[in-house]
C-alpha cells in the first residue's frame, strides 16, 4: 500500500462523524476515475477485494500498535502504583514524627511557662522592694533641707522618669499626716508643679514628634494638669479655623480638621475619645457658634427676612450633614452628643422659625400681588359673600358693568412667583421643623397659598370677569376676555396641582392633617371651577343675546320684496353676526381646549340653532325672500361647520333643508319635504315651515 493511499485511508477513517456508505462511495469514485457510469463491474469487484485486503492489513497494523501501547501503559501503571505506595508510607512516617514533635513541644512549653511563673513570683517582690527602696531614698531627699541632687531630678533627659517618680511620691505624701509631714508635702507638691509645667512645655515643644508627644501625654495623663494640656492642644487646633464665606465653609473646615486630626490624636493621647469630644465641643461652642450667630444676626439687623430664612435652613442642614459625617468617626459613645451641640446653636432660632416663616410668606405674597395690581393701576374691590354676588348680578342685569378694558387681572409670572415662594417655604419646613410639627406647619403654608393665589388672585379675577358680563340683552358687542380669564386660570391651576402633588401631598400623606388639607384644596378648586362655568354660561348668553339684537333689525318686508331684481346676498345683519361669532369663537379656542372647547362650541351652536329656528318662524317668505334667508342660514352653517361639533352641524344642515322648503317650486315641495336631511325632523315642524310660504294657500297636493 502506497503512502498516498495510506494517508487517504487514515483521513477517511478518522473523519467525524464516520459514515461507512460515504467511505464506499469515495473508494468507488477513486477506482472509476470519477466516471458517471460503470462499464466493467468485474474489474470493479476485483479492485474492491484488493481494497478490502488492504484495509484488513491496515486493521492488523493498528491492532498490533494498540496491543504494544496497552502493554506499555500497563507496565507504567504498575510502576506508578508502586511509587505512590512508597510515598504514602513515607508520608505516614512523617505524620507520626510530627505528632511526636508536637507532644515534645507542648511538654517543653508547659515547663517553660511554669518556670516563668516561678521566676515572676520571685522577681515581683524583689522589683517591688527595689521600687519601694528607691521611693524611700528619694522621699528622704525631700525630708532633708538640702537641694535635690539626684541625677533623676537634675538631668533634663530623665524628665519622664522624674515625672513618674514625683507622681508616686505626691500620691504617697497626700496620705501622710499633714501636721507631721507638712514641709515635705509642700516640697513634693512644689516639685510636682514644676515637673508638670516641664511636661507641658515638653509636649508643646514636641509638636512634630508624635512618638515623643505620646510618651509625654502618657505620663502627663496621671497629673492634674493633663486636662489643661488637652485644652491648650485643642485651642491650638481651633486657631486654624477662620470665618469665611457664607458660613458653610467653616463647617467644611471643621469637618476636615476632625478628619485629619483624629489619627494624630489617637496616636498621641491615651484617651483619644475624650480629646476628640473636647475638640468637637470647642468647635461647636466656639468658631461655629460665633460665625452662625453673626451671620443670622446680620440678616435680622438689616431686616432681610429672605436671607435670614434661607441662611438658617442652609446652615442647619449643613450642620446636620456635618454631624452625620462626624458620626462615622465615632467621636462619642453618647448618641445624643452631636444633636445636643447642634441644638445649643440653633434651638433659639428654630423655636421661632414657624412664626417667622409664615409672616415672611404672607408679606412676600401680599407684596407680589400689590405690585402686580399697582402695575395695572387697579384698586382692588372687596369681593366675596352672598351680598357681593347679589350686587354683582343686579349690576349686570342693569347693563351697568365694568370691563376694565378687557383686562384679565391674571398673571402667570405672579402665580409662579407665589408658588416658588411657597415651594421654598416647604423646603425650609422639611429641614427645620420636627416631624410632629411639620404637618401642621405645612397646612398653614397651604392656607397662605390658597389665600393669596386662589382667593386674592384667581377668585378675584374670575369674580371681576363675571361682573363684566351683562345679564341683559346687550346692544353693544360684548367683550370676549372671559375666555382669556379661563385660559390663564387653567394654566395657573395646573401649576398649583403640580405643586400639590409634589411636594405638598407627600409631606401631609398619612398624617392627621391630610383630610383637612385635601378638603380645603378640593373645595377651592371646585368653587373656582363652578364660577368659571357660570362665567362661560353667561358669556354664551351674551353672545346669543347680541346675535338676537343684530337680527332684530330685520323686517317682514326684507323677506317679501316686491321687486325680483335685487342682489341675492347675505344680509348685513347676518354678516355682522358672522364676524362677531368668528371673533368670539377665536377667543374661545384660545381660552379653551379639548373636551371643554367641544362642549362650549356645541352649546353655542345649539343655542344659535334654536334662536334661528324661532327667528325664521316670525316671518313669511316669497321666493326671493326665501333665497335671501337661505344665504343667511348658509353663512351661519358654514361658520358652524368649522367648529369641532358634528352633532350641531347636523342640526344646521337640517335647518338649511327646512329653509329650502321656502324656496323650492311648489311642484318640488313634496320631494324637498322628504329629503334625507329631514328624516329626524318633526313632521309638524316641517308643516309649520311650509306654512311660512306666501303661496302656501295656493299649493295643492302637498303631503307630509
XYZ file of C-alpha atoms in Angstrom:
704
model
C 0.000 0.000 0.000
C 1.464 3.347 -1.048
C 1.945 6.190 1.372
C -0.618 8.286 -0.514
C -3.324 5.612 -0.207
C -2.393 5.040 3.427
C -2.739 8.750 4.290
C -6.062 8.874 2.436
C -7.395 5.852 4.316
C -6.371 7.370 7.625
C -8.091 10.687 6.798
C -11.294 8.913 5.740
C -11.375 6.613 8.756
C -10.662 9.419 11.280
C -13.349 11.686 9.870
C -16.087 12.595 12.385
C -18.814 11.512 12.194
C -17.739 8.329 10.362
C -20.069 7.187 7.539
C -19.364 3.710 6.040
C -21.530 4.350 2.959
C -19.717 7.588 2.269
C -16.357 5.712 2.527
C -17.513 3.123 -0.037
C -18.695 5.895 -2.372
C -15.284 7.594 -2.164
C -13.474 4.314 -2.902
C -15.722 3.687 -5.909
C -15.160 7.232 -7.173
C -11.380 6.784 -6.952
C -11.476 3.349 -8.666
C -13.622 4.502 -11.611
C -11.685 7.701 -12.100
C -14.751 9.836 -11.311
C -16.716 8.287 -14.197
C -20.504 8.704 -14.214
C -21.203 5.037 -15.281
C -19.628 1.604 -14.502
C -18.505 -0.172 -17.671
C -16.542 -3.083 -16.115
C -18.208 -4.375 -12.898
C -15.882 -7.449 -12.702
C -12.831 -5.237 -12.630
C -14.539 -3.028 -10.057
C -15.251 -6.098 -7.906
C -11.600 -7.164 -8.099
C -10.477 -3.714 -7.129
C -12.876 -3.728 -4.185
C -11.486 -7.080 -2.981
C -7.977 -5.654 -3.176
C -9.041 -2.612 -1.206
C -10.716 -4.818 1.401
C -7.475 -6.749 1.736
C -5.564 -3.506 2.160
C -7.995 -2.355 4.824
C -7.577 -5.704 6.630
C -3.797 -5.265 6.595
C -4.237 -1.727 7.901
C -6.515 -3.038 10.657
C -3.939 -5.632 11.661
C -1.226 -2.970 11.830
C -3.358 -0.746 14.007
C -4.255 -3.649 16.275
C -0.580 -4.511 16.700
C 0.200 -0.935 17.672
C -2.725 -0.895 20.112
C -1.518 -4.063 21.789
C 2.007 -2.664 22.117
C 0.710 0.615 23.624
C -1.603 -1.191 26.056
C 1.299 -3.367 27.272
C 3.471 -0.275 27.748
C 0.654 1.507 29.602
C 0.130 -1.436 31.988
C 3.845 -1.529 32.848
C 3.932 2.226 33.528
C 0.751 1.952 35.609
C 2.326 -0.769 37.728
C 5.461 1.366 38.322
C 3.306 4.398 39.229
C 1.262 2.416 41.763
C 4.457 1.144 43.415
C 5.895 4.685 43.649
C 2.609 6.011 45.064
C 2.600 3.277 47.731
C 6.185 4.101 48.794
C 5.293 7.843 49.033
C 2.240 7.030 51.128
C 4.401 5.040 53.576
C 6.874 7.925 53.851
C 4.003 10.388 54.464
C 2.657 8.216 57.287
C 6.098 8.143 58.915
C 6.369 11.961 58.627
C 2.957 12.422 60.282
C 3.966 10.194 63.183
C 7.165 12.189 63.685
C 5.194 15.481 63.604
C 2.896 14.195 66.329
C 5.891 13.219 68.442
C 7.475 16.662 67.926
C 4.218 18.423 68.815
C 3.890 16.431 72.036
C 7.518 17.249 72.928
C 6.963 20.980 72.232
C 3.853 21.048 74.413
C 5.739 19.360 77.231
C 8.637 21.828 76.930
C 6.340 24.874 76.698
C 4.471 23.752 79.806
C 7.762 23.578 81.720
C 8.850 26.988 80.346
C 5.565 28.620 81.423
C 5.829 27.082 84.838
C 9.425 28.264 85.154
C 8.391 31.749 84.032
C 5.656 31.874 86.650
C 8.166 30.851 89.306
C 10.637 33.487 88.162
C 7.912 36.131 88.103
C 6.739 35.206 91.582
C 10.309 35.623 92.789
C 11.028 38.786 90.768
C 7.868 40.738 91.579
C 8.521 41.095 95.321
C 12.141 41.865 94.568
C 11.121 44.517 91.989
C 8.583 45.999 94.339
C 11.108 46.066 97.131
C 13.579 47.812 94.847
C 10.991 50.389 93.782
C 9.998 50.940 97.375
C 13.639 51.354 98.336
C 14.121 53.941 95.574
C 10.999 55.818 96.661
C 12.207 55.825 100.248
C 15.602 57.172 99.211
C 14.074 59.972 97.147
C 11.496 60.668 99.839
C 14.428 61.007 102.243
C 15.876 63.675 99.930
C 12.670 65.650 100.265
C 12.765 65.225 104.035
C 16.171 66.874 104.226
C 16.548 70.605 103.790
C 19.216 70.083 101.131
C 18.628 70.694 97.413
C 17.686 67.707 95.283
C 20.959 66.336 93.901
C 19.857 63.022 92.426
C 20.523 62.721 88.719
C 16.891 61.822 88.073
C 15.934 65.333 89.244
C 18.808 67.259 87.701
C 19.172 65.545 84.299
C 16.711 67.064 81.732
C 16.850 63.875 79.671
C 15.333 61.943 82.588
C 12.224 64.157 82.748
C 9.798 61.302 82.114
C 11.396 59.093 84.795
C 11.402 62.036 87.190
C 7.738 62.752 86.446
C 6.734 59.164 87.153
C 8.693 59.211 90.441
C 7.322 62.585 91.551
C 3.745 61.474 90.802
C 4.213 58.399 93.014
C 5.797 60.480 95.783
C 2.976 63.021 95.548
C 0.361 60.289 95.852
C 2.120 58.828 98.890
C 2.613 62.228 100.544
C -1.093 63.025 100.329
C -1.804 60.048 102.601
C 0.629 61.153 105.309
C -0.212 63.136 108.408
C -0.380 66.784 107.394
C 0.766 68.151 110.740
C 3.863 65.979 110.887
C 4.815 65.973 107.196
C 3.587 69.395 106.077
C 7.054 70.533 104.985
C 7.831 67.507 102.885
C 4.324 67.589 101.381
C 4.920 71.190 100.343
C 8.321 70.382 98.770
C 6.869 67.411 96.876
C 3.870 69.484 95.755
C 6.215 72.225 94.553
C 8.297 69.695 92.630
C 5.060 68.144 91.313
C 4.041 71.524 89.875
C 7.481 72.130 88.362
C 7.546 68.717 86.698
C 4.002 69.199 85.458
C 4.944 72.524 83.825
C 8.047 70.953 82.320
C 5.950 68.119 80.853
C 3.525 70.578 79.280
C 6.411 72.577 77.823
C 7.967 69.378 76.511
C 4.619 68.363 74.984
C 4.271 71.710 73.236
C 7.900 71.649 72.092
C 7.499 68.190 70.533
C 4.676 69.099 68.103
C 6.393 67.424 65.174
C 7.395 64.270 67.042
C 4.253 62.194 67.607
C 6.168 59.433 69.395
C 7.644 61.884 71.918
C 4.270 63.591 72.381
C 2.669 60.194 73.047
C 5.280 59.380 75.732
C 4.794 62.753 77.416
C 0.995 62.536 77.204
C 1.007 59.074 78.759
C 2.931 60.343 81.807
C 1.078 63.641 81.894
C -2.298 61.892 81.909
C -1.620 60.976 85.563
C -1.163 64.627 86.520
C -3.771 67.168 87.445
C -2.704 69.485 84.646
C -3.476 66.935 81.945
C -6.855 68.493 81.167
C -5.175 71.877 80.827
C -2.703 70.362 78.389
C -5.567 68.908 76.355
C -7.328 72.287 76.400
C -4.225 74.058 75.098
C -3.793 71.466 72.376
C -7.440 71.768 71.324
C -7.235 75.574 71.322
C -4.124 75.330 69.189
C -6.009 73.205 66.644
C -9.040 75.523 66.670
C -6.856 78.514 65.835
C -6.557 77.175 62.291
C -10.316 77.719 61.741
C -11.212 81.187 60.446
C -14.679 82.500 59.468
C -15.114 82.963 55.722
C -17.792 82.874 53.032
C -21.468 82.441 53.902
C -20.854 80.172 56.887
C -20.838 76.875 55.022
C -17.079 76.964 54.545
C -16.352 76.982 58.265
C -18.399 73.796 58.655
C -16.349 72.124 55.939
C -13.147 73.345 57.604
C -14.232 71.982 60.992
C -15.122 68.604 59.494
C -11.819 68.419 57.640
C -9.934 69.336 60.825
C -11.600 66.488 62.740
C -10.889 64.022 59.952
C -7.222 64.911 59.663
C -6.538 65.209 63.408
C -8.289 62.054 64.604
C -5.436 59.661 63.592
C -2.886 62.020 65.178
C -4.889 62.357 68.403
C -5.356 58.576 68.539
C -1.583 58.104 68.226
C -0.724 60.739 70.876
C -3.248 60.628 73.696
C -4.031 57.647 75.927
C -7.770 58.538 75.843
C -8.346 59.869 72.307
C -12.181 59.817 72.528
C -12.092 62.391 75.323
C -9.790 64.660 73.324
C -11.911 64.344 70.172
C -15.060 65.154 72.153
C -13.390 68.240 73.575
C -12.229 69.288 70.102
C -15.723 68.942 68.649
C -17.221 70.711 71.681
C -14.835 73.646 71.253
C -15.574 73.860 67.535
C -19.337 73.895 68.071
C -19.372 76.302 71.008
C -16.606 78.454 69.605
C -15.927 79.182 65.956
C -19.102 77.616 64.570
C -21.492 79.255 67.010
C -19.851 82.652 66.631
C -19.952 82.521 62.830
C -23.548 81.235 62.604
C -24.857 83.738 65.177
C -23.065 86.590 63.435
C -24.472 85.609 60.047
C -28.068 85.281 61.240
C -27.860 88.367 63.460
C -26.665 90.405 60.484
C -29.736 89.342 58.481
C -32.052 90.218 61.363
C -30.427 93.597 61.968
C -30.909 94.523 58.303
C -34.454 93.011 58.339
C -33.503 90.807 55.423
C -36.015 88.076 56.233
C -35.478 86.195 52.977
C -31.751 85.760 53.516
C -32.325 85.027 57.205
C -34.648 82.097 56.474
C -32.521 80.869 53.596
C -29.291 81.021 55.623
C -30.938 79.406 58.647
C -32.104 76.442 56.552
C -28.754 76.187 54.773
C -26.640 76.385 57.916
C -28.870 73.984 59.862
C -28.977 71.374 57.111
C -25.219 71.748 56.548
C -24.611 71.241 60.268
C -26.761 68.091 60.254
C -24.792 66.755 57.286
C -21.582 67.543 59.122
C -22.856 65.643 62.180
C -23.602 62.592 60.042
C -20.043 62.650 58.763
C -18.721 63.069 62.312
C -20.750 60.047 63.426
C -18.682 57.956 61.028
C -15.598 58.966 63.033
C -17.164 57.560 66.251
C -16.483 60.752 68.159
C -18.537 59.858 71.212
C -20.310 56.792 72.577
C -23.189 59.101 73.523
C -25.572 59.113 70.530
C -27.089 62.434 71.665
C -23.731 64.240 71.911
C -23.767 65.843 68.440
C -27.515 66.560 68.411
C -27.196 68.328 71.778
C -24.403 70.523 70.421
C -26.475 71.319 67.318
C -29.465 72.286 69.449
C -27.275 74.567 71.537
C -26.623 76.638 68.405
C -29.955 76.548 66.563
C -32.652 75.931 69.188
C -33.467 79.612 69.762
C -33.809 80.185 66.016
C -35.849 77.046 65.326
C -38.256 77.829 68.172
C -39.421 80.962 66.309
C -38.978 79.625 62.774
C -42.614 78.686 62.042
C -43.925 82.103 63.036
C -41.246 83.963 61.077
C -41.711 81.752 58.005
C -45.458 82.368 57.846
C -45.004 86.088 58.461
C -42.451 86.364 55.645
C -44.563 84.251 53.281
C -47.642 86.415 53.930
C -45.684 89.622 53.396
C -43.997 88.353 50.243
C -47.216 87.089 48.615
C -49.066 90.289 49.516
C -46.218 92.350 48.068
C -46.214 90.389 44.800
C -49.952 90.904 44.319
C -49.847 94.565 45.361
C -47.044 95.274 42.904
C -48.989 93.494 40.128
C -52.227 95.435 40.680
C -50.248 98.633 41.038
C -48.658 97.989 37.625
C -52.208 97.676 36.230
C -53.219 100.888 38.063
C -56.065 98.966 39.598
C -57.516 99.338 43.063
C -58.925 96.036 44.257
C -62.541 95.913 45.271
C -63.998 93.892 48.071
C -65.398 90.592 46.804
C -66.882 87.501 48.382
C -70.056 86.742 50.241
C -73.662 86.497 49.156
C -74.240 90.272 49.262
C -71.440 90.861 46.788
C -72.828 88.247 44.395
C -76.327 89.797 44.618
C -74.927 93.258 43.914
C -72.874 91.887 41.017
C -75.903 90.212 39.413
C -78.145 93.279 39.834
C -75.497 95.489 38.261
C -75.101 93.054 35.386
C -78.854 92.997 34.734
C -78.952 96.793 34.602
C -76.145 96.676 31.979
C -74.069 98.873 34.264
C -70.966 96.687 34.036
C -67.263 97.491 34.188
C -64.989 95.547 31.809
C -61.711 97.333 32.681
C -60.794 97.434 29.012
C -60.690 93.646 28.759
C -58.017 93.291 31.466
C -57.997 89.782 32.982
C -56.091 90.748 36.166
C -54.246 87.452 35.940
C -50.523 86.944 35.514
C -48.824 83.594 35.237
C -45.490 85.062 36.311
C -47.068 86.324 39.549
C -48.548 82.870 40.169
C -45.178 81.233 39.500
C -43.511 83.638 41.944
C -46.045 82.836 44.676
C -45.698 79.100 44.012
C -41.913 79.412 44.131
C -42.069 81.251 47.458
C -44.360 78.512 48.755
C -42.039 75.799 47.447
C -39.075 77.447 49.161
C -41.052 77.654 52.407
C -41.951 73.960 52.169
C -38.333 73.044 51.524
C -37.212 75.005 54.588
C -40.015 73.474 56.661
C -38.821 69.950 55.876
C -35.339 70.907 57.039
C -36.198 72.943 60.143
C -39.432 71.509 61.599
C -39.763 68.488 63.845
C -41.658 65.556 62.391
C -44.519 66.195 64.820
C -44.805 69.904 63.931
C -44.192 69.588 60.183
C -47.752 68.590 59.048
C -49.397 71.484 60.907
C -46.860 73.951 59.585
C -47.366 72.685 56.030
C -51.123 73.119 56.485
C -50.508 76.762 57.447
C -48.358 77.242 54.344
C -51.129 75.750 52.189
C -53.589 78.194 53.806
C -51.348 81.096 52.793
C -51.045 79.727 49.249
C -54.821 79.349 48.901
C -55.443 82.751 50.399
C -53.228 84.714 48.052
C -53.099 82.660 44.870
C -56.644 81.329 44.929
C -58.750 83.897 46.836
C -56.797 87.098 46.220
C -55.758 86.381 42.635
C -57.676 83.658 40.798
C -61.036 84.062 42.520
C -60.802 87.859 42.337
C -60.058 87.748 38.608
C -62.971 85.383 37.918
C -65.342 87.477 40.057
C -64.223 90.623 38.253
C -64.744 88.885 34.920
C -68.206 87.726 35.979
C -69.103 91.266 36.962
C -68.122 92.413 33.468
C -70.614 90.134 31.689
C -74.009 91.749 31.205
C -77.062 89.636 32.036
C -79.345 91.852 29.953
C -79.584 91.541 26.168
C -76.639 93.570 25.009
C -77.000 96.206 22.303
C -73.246 96.563 22.045
C -70.758 93.876 21.165
C -69.845 92.030 24.431
C -66.121 91.518 25.037
C -64.618 88.039 24.864
C -61.957 88.460 27.555
C -63.618 85.971 29.927
C -62.248 83.213 27.703
C -58.762 84.603 28.370
C -59.527 84.527 32.097
C -60.471 80.851 31.776
C -57.272 80.085 29.839
C -54.998 81.783 32.362
C -56.877 80.274 35.303
C -56.490 76.812 33.795
C -52.734 77.273 33.326
C -52.287 78.505 36.887
C -54.454 75.702 38.297
C -52.255 73.154 36.513
C -49.212 74.718 38.172
C -50.970 74.573 41.539
C -51.891 70.928 41.042
C -48.308 70.092 40.170
C -47.112 71.686 43.400
C -49.814 69.936 45.407
C -48.744 66.556 44.033
C -45.124 67.353 44.838
C -44.064 68.492 47.404
C -47.245 69.216 49.445
C -49.063 65.881 49.328
C -46.028 63.642 50.045
C -45.447 65.635 53.253
C -49.037 65.504 54.580
C -49.759 61.966 53.350
C -50.800 59.582 56.140
C -50.774 62.416 58.711
C -53.534 63.906 60.821
C -53.859 66.952 58.541
C -54.190 65.051 55.252
C -58.046 65.072 55.192
C -58.185 68.771 56.137
C -55.644 69.883 53.536
C -57.213 67.759 50.808
C -60.683 69.120 51.640
C -59.526 72.753 51.533
C -57.747 72.153 48.251
C -60.703 70.411 46.601
C -63.219 72.980 47.829
C -61.129 75.836 46.434
C -60.731 74.214 43.022
C -64.402 73.220 42.820
C -65.537 76.713 43.765
C -63.286 78.228 41.116
C -64.460 75.692 38.528
C -68.084 76.476 39.375
C -67.532 80.211 38.923
C -65.728 79.697 35.615
C -68.608 77.513 34.399
C -71.062 80.252 35.445
C -68.990 82.836 33.597
C -68.867 80.718 30.440
C -72.635 80.207 30.653
C -73.192 83.962 30.906
C -70.720 84.607 28.115
C -72.665 82.283 25.807
C -75.889 84.015 26.823
C -74.414 87.408 25.992
C -73.162 86.100 22.618
C -76.593 84.767 21.647
C -78.245 87.890 23.061
C -76.139 90.150 20.874
C -76.839 87.981 17.808
C -80.542 88.232 18.645
C -80.173 92.005 18.839
C -78.498 92.125 15.424
C -81.184 90.013 13.781
C -83.941 92.010 15.487
C -83.315 94.752 12.927
C -84.639 92.520 10.147
C -88.188 93.401 8.993
C -91.012 91.439 7.463
C -90.580 93.293 4.200
C -86.992 92.102 3.950
C -88.273 88.619 3.103
C -91.200 89.673 0.883
C -89.608 92.142 -1.514
C -91.897 93.483 -4.238
C -89.132 93.560 -6.813
C -87.442 90.489 -8.178
C -84.404 92.455 -9.341
C -82.432 92.637 -6.088
C -78.972 91.406 -5.155
C -79.019 87.913 -3.718
C -76.534 88.106 -0.870
C -76.088 87.641 2.856
C -77.965 90.254 4.848
C -75.946 92.992 6.610
C -77.263 91.751 9.987
C -76.042 88.217 9.265
C -72.637 89.487 8.119
C -72.234 91.421 11.363
C -73.333 88.371 13.360
C -70.916 86.121 11.439
C -67.972 88.446 12.057
C -68.926 88.765 15.716
C -69.268 84.992 16.154
C -65.937 84.382 14.406
C -64.138 86.711 16.814
C -65.838 85.135 19.824
C -65.017 81.574 18.709
C -61.408 82.557 18.049
C -61.158 83.850 21.627
C -62.909 80.685 22.799
C -60.360 78.483 21.030
C -57.504 80.436 22.583
C -59.041 80.124 26.041
C -60.260 76.506 25.991
C -59.186 73.220 24.504
C -60.087 69.555 24.312
C -63.459 68.451 25.567
C -64.166 71.836 27.163
C -63.862 73.569 23.789
C -66.074 70.987 22.097
C -68.741 71.354 24.794
C -68.720 75.152 24.538
C -68.908 75.193 20.735
C -71.629 72.545 20.770
C -73.639 74.542 23.296
C -73.207 77.760 21.320
C -74.158 76.074 18.038
C -77.292 74.577 19.618
C -78.346 77.929 21.105
C -77.849 79.675 17.775
C -79.823 76.916 16.056
C -82.747 77.361 18.444
C -82.620 81.138 18.060
C -82.601 80.984 14.244
C -85.403 78.415 14.286
C -87.529 80.799 16.337
C -86.416 83.859 14.367
C -87.280 82.335 10.974
C -90.796 81.460 12.114
C -91.564 85.143 12.769
C -91.843 85.974 9.075
C -93.470 84.812 5.837
C -91.417 84.465 2.688
C -91.860 84.775 -1.030
C -89.427 83.047 -3.354
C -86.917 85.921 -3.381
C -87.061 86.359 0.394
C -86.571 82.620 0.874
C -83.417 82.730 -1.235
C -82.142 85.638 0.884
C -82.893 83.603 4.016
C -81.032 80.653 2.526
C -77.982 82.902 2.138
C -78.141 83.863 5.838
C -78.622 80.289 7.030
C -75.870 79.055 4.705
C -73.478 81.683 6.054
C -74.103 80.581 9.650
C -73.977 76.879 8.697
C -70.580 77.422 7.030
C -69.367 79.121 10.188
C -70.582 76.264 12.409
C -69.031 73.664 10.080
C -65.583 74.997 11.028
C -66.155 74.042 14.660
C -65.474 70.631 16.193
C -69.167 69.782 16.731
C -70.563 67.157 14.400
C -73.940 66.872 16.158
C -74.586 70.627 15.925
C -73.619 70.590 12.241
C -76.361 68.002 11.622
C -78.864 70.411 13.214
C -77.766 73.244 10.975
C -77.931 71.076 7.875
C -81.497 70.147 8.801
C -82.222 73.876 9.333
C -80.900 74.642 5.861
C -83.096 71.855 4.486
C -86.090 73.368 6.278
C -85.236 76.783 4.852
C -85.025 75.204 1.423
C -88.751 74.327 1.746
C -89.457 78.042 1.490
C -87.528 78.456 -1.743
C -88.315 75.395 -3.891
C -91.009 75.432 -6.553
C -94.433 74.172 -5.436
C -94.113 71.129 -7.705
C -90.874 70.076 -5.941
C -92.116 70.753 -2.439
C -93.096 67.144 -1.687
C -89.636 65.899 -2.703
C -87.914 68.580 -0.613
C -90.070 67.758 2.413
C -88.900 64.133 2.236
C -85.205 64.976 1.917
C -82.812 62.642 3.826
C -81.683 65.689 5.824
C -85.212 65.941 7.292
C -85.604 62.299 8.320
C -85.181 63.067 12.020
C -87.138 66.363 11.939
C -90.634 66.505 13.428
C -93.265 66.411 10.689
C -95.224 69.167 12.401
C -92.207 71.455 12.239
C -91.889 70.759 8.519
C -95.568 71.616 8.090
C -95.105 74.825 10.109
C -92.230 75.864 7.851
C -94.267 75.232 4.710
C -96.967 77.496 6.123
C -94.411 80.329 6.130
C -94.540 80.421 2.318
C -96.536 83.327 0.968
C -98.069 80.997 -1.637
C -98.974 78.271 0.876
C -102.732 78.543 0.293
C -102.331 78.020 -3.438
C -100.235 74.846 -3.086
C -102.097 71.696 -3.950
C -101.332 68.032 -3.356
C -98.795 68.771 -0.586
C -98.333 65.796 1.674
C -96.032 65.313 4.667
